[in-house]
PDB file of C-alpha atoms in Angstrom:
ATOM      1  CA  UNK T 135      54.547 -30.803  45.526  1.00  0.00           C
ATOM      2  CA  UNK T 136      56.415 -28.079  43.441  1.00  0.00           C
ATOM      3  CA  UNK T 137      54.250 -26.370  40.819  1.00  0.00           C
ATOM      4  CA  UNK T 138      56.223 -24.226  38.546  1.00  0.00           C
ATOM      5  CA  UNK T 139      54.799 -21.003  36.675  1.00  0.00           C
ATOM      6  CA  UNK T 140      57.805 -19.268  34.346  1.00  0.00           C
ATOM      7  CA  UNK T 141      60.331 -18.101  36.554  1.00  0.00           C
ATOM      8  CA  UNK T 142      57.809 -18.444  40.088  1.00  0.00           C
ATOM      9  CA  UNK T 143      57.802 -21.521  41.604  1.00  0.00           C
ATOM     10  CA  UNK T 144      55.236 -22.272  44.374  1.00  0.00           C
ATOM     11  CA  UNK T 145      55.363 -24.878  47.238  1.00  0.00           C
ATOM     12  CA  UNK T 146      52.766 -26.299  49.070  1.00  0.00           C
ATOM     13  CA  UNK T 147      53.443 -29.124  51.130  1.00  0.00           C
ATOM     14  CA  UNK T 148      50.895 -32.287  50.033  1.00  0.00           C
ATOM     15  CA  UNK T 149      47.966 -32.703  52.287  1.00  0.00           C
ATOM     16  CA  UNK T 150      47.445 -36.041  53.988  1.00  0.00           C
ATOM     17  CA  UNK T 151      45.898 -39.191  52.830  1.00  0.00           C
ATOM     18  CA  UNK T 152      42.897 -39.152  55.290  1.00  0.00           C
ATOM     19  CA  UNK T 153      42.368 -35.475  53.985  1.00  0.00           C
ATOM     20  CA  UNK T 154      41.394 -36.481  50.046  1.00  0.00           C
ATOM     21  CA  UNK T 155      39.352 -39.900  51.036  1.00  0.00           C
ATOM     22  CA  UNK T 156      37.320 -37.051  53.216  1.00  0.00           C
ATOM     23  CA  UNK T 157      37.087 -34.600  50.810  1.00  0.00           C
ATOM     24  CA  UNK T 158      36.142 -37.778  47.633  1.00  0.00           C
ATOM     25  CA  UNK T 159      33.598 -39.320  50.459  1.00  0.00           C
ATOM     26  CA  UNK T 160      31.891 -35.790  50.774  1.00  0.00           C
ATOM     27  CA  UNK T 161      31.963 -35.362  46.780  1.00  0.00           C
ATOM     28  CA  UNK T 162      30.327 -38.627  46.618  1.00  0.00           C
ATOM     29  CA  UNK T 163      27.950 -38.172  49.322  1.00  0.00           C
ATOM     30  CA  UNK T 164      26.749 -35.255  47.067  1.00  0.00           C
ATOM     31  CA  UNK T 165      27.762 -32.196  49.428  1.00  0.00           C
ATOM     32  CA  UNK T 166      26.724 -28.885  47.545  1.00  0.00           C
ATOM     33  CA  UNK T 167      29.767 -27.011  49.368  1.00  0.00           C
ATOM     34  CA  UNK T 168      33.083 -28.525  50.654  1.00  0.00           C
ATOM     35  CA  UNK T 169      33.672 -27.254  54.160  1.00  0.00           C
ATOM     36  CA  UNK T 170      36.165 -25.003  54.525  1.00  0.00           C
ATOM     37  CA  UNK T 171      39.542 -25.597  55.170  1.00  0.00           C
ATOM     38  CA  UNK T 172      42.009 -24.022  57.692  1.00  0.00           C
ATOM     39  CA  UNK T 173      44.738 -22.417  57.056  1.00  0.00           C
ATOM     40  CA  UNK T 174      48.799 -23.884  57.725  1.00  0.00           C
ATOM     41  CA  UNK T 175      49.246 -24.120  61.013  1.00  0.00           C
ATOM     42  CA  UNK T 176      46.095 -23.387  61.998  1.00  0.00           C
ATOM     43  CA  UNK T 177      43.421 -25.098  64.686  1.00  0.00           C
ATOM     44  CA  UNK T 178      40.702 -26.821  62.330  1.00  0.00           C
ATOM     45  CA  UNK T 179      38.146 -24.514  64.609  1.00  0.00           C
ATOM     46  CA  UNK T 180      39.296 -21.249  62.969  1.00  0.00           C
ATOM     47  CA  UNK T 181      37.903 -19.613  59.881  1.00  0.00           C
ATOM     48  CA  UNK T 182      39.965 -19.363  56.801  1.00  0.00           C
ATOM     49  CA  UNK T 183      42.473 -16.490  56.301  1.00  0.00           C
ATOM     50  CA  UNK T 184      41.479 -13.451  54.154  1.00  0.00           C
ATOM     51  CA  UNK T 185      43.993 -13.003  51.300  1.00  0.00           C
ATOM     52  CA  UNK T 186      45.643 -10.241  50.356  1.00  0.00           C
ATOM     53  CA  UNK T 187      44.142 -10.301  46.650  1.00  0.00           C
ATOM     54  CA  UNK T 188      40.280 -11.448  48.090  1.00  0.00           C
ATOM     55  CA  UNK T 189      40.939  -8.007  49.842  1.00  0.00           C
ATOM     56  CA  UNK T 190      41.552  -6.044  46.620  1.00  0.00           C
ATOM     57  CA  UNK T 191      38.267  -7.702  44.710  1.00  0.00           C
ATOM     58  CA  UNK T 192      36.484  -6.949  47.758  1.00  0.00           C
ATOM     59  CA  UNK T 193      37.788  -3.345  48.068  1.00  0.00           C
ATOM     60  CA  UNK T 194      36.732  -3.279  44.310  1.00  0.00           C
ATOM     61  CA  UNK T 195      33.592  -5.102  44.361  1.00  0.00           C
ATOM     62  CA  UNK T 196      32.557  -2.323  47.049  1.00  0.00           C
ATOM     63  CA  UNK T 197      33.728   0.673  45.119  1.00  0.00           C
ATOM     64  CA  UNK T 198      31.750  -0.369  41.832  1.00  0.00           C
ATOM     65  CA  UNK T 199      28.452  -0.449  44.456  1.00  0.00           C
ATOM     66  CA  UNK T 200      29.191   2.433  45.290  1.00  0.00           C
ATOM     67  CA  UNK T 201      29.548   4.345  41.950  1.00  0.00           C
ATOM     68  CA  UNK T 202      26.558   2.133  41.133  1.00  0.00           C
ATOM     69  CA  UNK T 203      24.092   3.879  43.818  1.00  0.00           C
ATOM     70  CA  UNK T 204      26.092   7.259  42.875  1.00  0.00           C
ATOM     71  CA  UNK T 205      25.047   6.889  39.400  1.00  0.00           C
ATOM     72  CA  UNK T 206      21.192   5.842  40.413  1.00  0.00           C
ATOM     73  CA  UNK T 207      21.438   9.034  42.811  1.00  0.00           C
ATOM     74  CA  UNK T 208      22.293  11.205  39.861  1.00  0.00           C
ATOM     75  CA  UNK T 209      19.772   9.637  36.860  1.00  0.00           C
ATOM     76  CA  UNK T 210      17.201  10.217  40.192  1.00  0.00           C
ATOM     77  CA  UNK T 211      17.798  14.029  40.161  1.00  0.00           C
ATOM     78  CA  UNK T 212      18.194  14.232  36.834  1.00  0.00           C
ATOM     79  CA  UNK T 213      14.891  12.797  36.379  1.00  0.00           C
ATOM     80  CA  UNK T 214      13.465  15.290  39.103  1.00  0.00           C
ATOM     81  CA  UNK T 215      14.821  18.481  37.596  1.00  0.00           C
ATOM     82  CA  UNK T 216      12.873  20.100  35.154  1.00  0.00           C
ATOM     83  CA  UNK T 217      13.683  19.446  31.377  1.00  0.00           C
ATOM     84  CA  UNK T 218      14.330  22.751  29.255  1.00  0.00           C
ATOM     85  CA  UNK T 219      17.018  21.569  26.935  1.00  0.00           C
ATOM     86  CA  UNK T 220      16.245  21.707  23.241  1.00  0.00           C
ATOM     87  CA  UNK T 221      17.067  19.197  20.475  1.00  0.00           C
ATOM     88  CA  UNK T 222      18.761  20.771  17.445  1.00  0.00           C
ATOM     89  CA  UNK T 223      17.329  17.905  15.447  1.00  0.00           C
ATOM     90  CA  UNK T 224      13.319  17.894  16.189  1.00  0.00           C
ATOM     91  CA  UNK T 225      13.186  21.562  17.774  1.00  0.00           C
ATOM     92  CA  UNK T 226      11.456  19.780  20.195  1.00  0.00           C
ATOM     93  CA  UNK T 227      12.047  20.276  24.313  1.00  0.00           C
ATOM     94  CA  UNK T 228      12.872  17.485  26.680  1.00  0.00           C
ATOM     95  CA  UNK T 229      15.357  15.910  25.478  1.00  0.00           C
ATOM     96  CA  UNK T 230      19.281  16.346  24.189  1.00  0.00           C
ATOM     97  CA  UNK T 231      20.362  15.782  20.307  1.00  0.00           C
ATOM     98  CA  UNK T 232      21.997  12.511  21.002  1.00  0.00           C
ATOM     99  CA  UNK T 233      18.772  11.784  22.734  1.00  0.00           C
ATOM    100  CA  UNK T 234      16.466  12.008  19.937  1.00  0.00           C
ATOM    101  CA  UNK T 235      14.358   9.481  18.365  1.00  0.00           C
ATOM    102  CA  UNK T 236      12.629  10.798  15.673  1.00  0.00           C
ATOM    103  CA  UNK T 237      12.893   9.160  11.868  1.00  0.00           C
ATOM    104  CA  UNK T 238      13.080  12.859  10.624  1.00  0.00           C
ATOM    105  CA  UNK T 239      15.017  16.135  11.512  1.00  0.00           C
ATOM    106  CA  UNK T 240      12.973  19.436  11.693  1.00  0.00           C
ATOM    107  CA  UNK T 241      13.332  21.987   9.093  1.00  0.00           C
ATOM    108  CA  UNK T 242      13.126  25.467   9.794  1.00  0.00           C
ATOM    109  CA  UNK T 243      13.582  28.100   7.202  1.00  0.00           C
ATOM    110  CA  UNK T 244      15.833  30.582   8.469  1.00  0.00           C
ATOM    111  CA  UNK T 245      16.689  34.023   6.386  1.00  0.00           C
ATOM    112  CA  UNK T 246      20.242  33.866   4.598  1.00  0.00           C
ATOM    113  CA  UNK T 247      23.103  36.151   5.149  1.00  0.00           C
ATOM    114  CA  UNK T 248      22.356  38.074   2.841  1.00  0.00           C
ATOM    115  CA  UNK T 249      18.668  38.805   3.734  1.00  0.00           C
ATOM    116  CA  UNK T 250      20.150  39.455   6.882  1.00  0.00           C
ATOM    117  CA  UNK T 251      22.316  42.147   5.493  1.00  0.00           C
ATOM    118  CA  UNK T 252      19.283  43.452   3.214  1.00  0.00           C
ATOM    119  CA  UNK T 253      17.085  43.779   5.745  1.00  0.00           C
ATOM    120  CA  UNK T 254      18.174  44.095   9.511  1.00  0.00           C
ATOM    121  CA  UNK T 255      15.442  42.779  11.686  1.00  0.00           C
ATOM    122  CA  UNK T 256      15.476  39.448  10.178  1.00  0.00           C
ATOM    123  CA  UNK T 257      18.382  38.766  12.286  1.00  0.00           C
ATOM    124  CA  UNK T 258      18.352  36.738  15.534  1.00  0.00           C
ATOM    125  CA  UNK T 259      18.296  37.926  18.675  1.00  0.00           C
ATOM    126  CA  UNK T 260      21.928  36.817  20.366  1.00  0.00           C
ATOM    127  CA  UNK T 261      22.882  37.637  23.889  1.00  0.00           C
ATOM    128  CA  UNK T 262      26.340  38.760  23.014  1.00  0.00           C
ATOM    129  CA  UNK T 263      24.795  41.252  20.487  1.00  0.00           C
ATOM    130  CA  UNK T 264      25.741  44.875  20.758  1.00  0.00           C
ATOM    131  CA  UNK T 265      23.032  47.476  21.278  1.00  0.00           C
ATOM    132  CA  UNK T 266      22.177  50.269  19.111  1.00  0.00           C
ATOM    133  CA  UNK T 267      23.678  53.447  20.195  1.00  0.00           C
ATOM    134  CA  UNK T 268      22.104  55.670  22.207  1.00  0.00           C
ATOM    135  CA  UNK T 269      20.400  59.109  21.079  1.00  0.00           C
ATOM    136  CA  UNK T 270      21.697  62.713  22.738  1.00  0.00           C
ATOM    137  CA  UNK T 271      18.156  62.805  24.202  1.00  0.00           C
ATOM    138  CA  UNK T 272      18.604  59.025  25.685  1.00  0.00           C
ATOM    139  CA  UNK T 273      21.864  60.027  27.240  1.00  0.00           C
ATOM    140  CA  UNK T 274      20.692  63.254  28.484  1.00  0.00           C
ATOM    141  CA  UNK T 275      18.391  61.581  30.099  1.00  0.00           C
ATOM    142  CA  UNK T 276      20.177  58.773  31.655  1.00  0.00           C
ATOM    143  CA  UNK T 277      22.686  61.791  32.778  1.00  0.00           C
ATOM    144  CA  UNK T 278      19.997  63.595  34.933  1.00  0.00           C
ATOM    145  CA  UNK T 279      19.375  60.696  35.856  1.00  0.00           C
ATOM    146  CA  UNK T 280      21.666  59.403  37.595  1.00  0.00           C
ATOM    147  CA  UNK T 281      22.319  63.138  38.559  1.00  0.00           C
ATOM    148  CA  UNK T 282      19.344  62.746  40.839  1.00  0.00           C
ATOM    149  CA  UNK T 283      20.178  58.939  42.040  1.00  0.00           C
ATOM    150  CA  UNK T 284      23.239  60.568  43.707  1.00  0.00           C
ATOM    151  CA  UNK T 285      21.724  63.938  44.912  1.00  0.00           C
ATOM    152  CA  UNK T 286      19.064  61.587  46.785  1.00  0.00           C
ATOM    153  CA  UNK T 287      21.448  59.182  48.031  1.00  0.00           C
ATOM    154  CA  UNK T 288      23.674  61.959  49.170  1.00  0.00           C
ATOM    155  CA  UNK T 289      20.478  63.859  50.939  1.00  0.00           C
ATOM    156  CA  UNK T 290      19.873  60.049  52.690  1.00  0.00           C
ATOM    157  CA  UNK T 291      23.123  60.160  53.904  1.00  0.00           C
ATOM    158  CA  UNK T 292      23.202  63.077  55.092  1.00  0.00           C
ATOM    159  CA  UNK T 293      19.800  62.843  56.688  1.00  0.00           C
ATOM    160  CA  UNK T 294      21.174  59.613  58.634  1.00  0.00           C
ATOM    161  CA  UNK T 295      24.844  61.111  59.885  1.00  0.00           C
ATOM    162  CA  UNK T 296      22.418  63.820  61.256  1.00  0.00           C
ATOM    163  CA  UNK T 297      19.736  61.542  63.373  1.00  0.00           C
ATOM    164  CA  UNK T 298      22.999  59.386  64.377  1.00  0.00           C
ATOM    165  CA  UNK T 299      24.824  62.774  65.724  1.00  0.00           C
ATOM    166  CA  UNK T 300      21.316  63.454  67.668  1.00  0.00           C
ATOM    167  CA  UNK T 301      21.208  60.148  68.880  1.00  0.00           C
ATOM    168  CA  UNK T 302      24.667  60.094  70.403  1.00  0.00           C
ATOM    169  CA  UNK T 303      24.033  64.074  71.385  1.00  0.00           C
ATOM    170  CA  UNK T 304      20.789  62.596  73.660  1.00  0.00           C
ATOM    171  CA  UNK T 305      22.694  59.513  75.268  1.00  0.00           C
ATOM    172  CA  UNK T 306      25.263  61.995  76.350  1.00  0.00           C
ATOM    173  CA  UNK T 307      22.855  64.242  78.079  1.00  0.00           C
ATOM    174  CA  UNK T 308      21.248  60.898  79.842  1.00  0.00           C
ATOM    175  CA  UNK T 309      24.886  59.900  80.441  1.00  0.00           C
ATOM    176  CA  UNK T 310      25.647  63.459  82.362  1.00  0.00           C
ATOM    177  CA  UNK T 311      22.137  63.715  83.861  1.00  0.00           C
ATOM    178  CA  UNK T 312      22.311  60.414  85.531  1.00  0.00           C
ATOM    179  CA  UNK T 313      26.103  61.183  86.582  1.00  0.00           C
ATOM    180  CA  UNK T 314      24.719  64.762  88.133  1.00  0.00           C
ATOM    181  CA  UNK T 315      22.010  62.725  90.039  1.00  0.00           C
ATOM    182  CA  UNK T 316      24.381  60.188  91.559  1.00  0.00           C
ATOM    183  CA  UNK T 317      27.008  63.153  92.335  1.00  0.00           C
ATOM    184  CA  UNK T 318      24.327  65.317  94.517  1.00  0.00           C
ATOM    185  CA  UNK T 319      23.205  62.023  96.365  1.00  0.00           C
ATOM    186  CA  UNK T 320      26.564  61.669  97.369  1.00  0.00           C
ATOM    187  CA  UNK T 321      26.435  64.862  98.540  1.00  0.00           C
ATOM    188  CA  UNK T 322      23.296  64.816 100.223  1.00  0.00           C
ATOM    189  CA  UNK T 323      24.490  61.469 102.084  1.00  0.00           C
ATOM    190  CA  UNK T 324      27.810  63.257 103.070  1.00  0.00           C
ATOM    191  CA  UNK T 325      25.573  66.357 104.284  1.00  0.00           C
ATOM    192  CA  UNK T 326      23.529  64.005 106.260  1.00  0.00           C
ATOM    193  CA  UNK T 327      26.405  61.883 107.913  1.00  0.00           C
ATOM    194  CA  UNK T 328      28.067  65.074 108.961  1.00  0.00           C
ATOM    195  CA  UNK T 329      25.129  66.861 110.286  1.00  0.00           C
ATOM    196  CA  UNK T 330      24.508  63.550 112.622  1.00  0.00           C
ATOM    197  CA  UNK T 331      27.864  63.386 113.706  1.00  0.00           C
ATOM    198  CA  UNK T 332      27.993  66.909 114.760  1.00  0.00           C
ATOM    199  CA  UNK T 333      24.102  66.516 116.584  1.00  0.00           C
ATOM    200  CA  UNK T 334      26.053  63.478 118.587  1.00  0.00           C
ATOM    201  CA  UNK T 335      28.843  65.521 119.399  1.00  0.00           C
ATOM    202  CA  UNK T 336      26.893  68.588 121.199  1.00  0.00           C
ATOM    203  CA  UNK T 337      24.705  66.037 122.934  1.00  0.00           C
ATOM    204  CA  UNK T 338      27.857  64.412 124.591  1.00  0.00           C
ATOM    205  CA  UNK T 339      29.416  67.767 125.444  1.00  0.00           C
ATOM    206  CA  UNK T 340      26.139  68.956 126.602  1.00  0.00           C
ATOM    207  CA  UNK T 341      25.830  66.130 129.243  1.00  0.00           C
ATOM    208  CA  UNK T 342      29.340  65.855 130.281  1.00  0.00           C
ATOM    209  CA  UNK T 343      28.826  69.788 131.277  1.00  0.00           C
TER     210      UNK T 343
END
């Protein structure tokens, strides 16, 4: 059997006779799945070989699953986090723009340009806005200051290079006392070990004479 598609031709060699009166006695019996058939040249024991493209919509039926439960994992937090966005269309909090639901937008009278202009504090408070410049009294005062932010952090410095130098000045006088100590109980042992050999050596001479 030769089925041709364009410029592919297939060919599958034509299954036996007993293999289609099986397969029409099962379809008559009324079996709700055909059992499944081996592959070429394969036992009739052994399950069907995987294809290569089953592989690919099973590669891609898992990856969709995935991105499904990454998505639920996301809407999840999302729904956990608090919501402080504001609509530009109801002025209401909650929810986004394209979120919004109401029938009507909000209006909110704001002051024009030109009242703006006219009459400063109408305008709105921006974050990139510049502030007012400071007064000579203002910056005197931020000068001393900061004057005295470095004059105390100087003094603290100073203060802690001076209990670090008395610190390492009292570890080296427990450093040489302990060195003195061992140094005249070396001494004392030498003292001792000589004045014992010396008692032994009169006592011999004494008896020998």
């Amino acid at each position: 059997l030769t089925l041709s598609f364009g410029v592919f031709h297939c060919r599958h060699p034509a299954p036996p006779l007993d293999t289609h009166v099986r397969r029409r006695a099962r379809a008559c019996a009324g079996a709700s799945q055909p059992r499944a058939m081996a592959g070429r040249g394969s036992l009739g024991g052994e399950a069907p070989r995987i294809g290569h493209y089953a592989k690919q919509r099973d590669a891609q039926r898992r990856a969709y699953a995935f991105t499904l439960e990454k998505g639920q994992r996301i809407l999840r937090r999302e729904q956990d986090e608090p919501k402080t966005m504001r609509c530009q269309r109801c002025l209401k909090v909650g929810h986004w723009t394209y979120e919004c639901k109401s029938e009507r937008a909000a209006y909110k009278a704001r002051p024009s340009r030109t009242q703006q202009l006219r009459n400063p504090r109408l305008r709105p408070a921006l974050a990139d806005d510049v502030p007012p410049p400071a007064t000579a009294a203002e910056l005197a005062a931020a000068a001393a200051a900061a004057k005295a932010a470095a004059k105390a952090e100087k003094a603290a410095r100073k203060a802690a290079a001076k209990a670090e130098k008395a610190k390492r000045k009292e570890r080296l006088a427990r450093k040489r006392k302990r060195a003195k100590a061992k140094k005249a109980a070396r001494r004392a042992k030498r003292r001792k070990r000589r004045n014992s050999s010396s008692s032994s050596s009169s006592s011999s001479s004494s008896s020998s004479s």
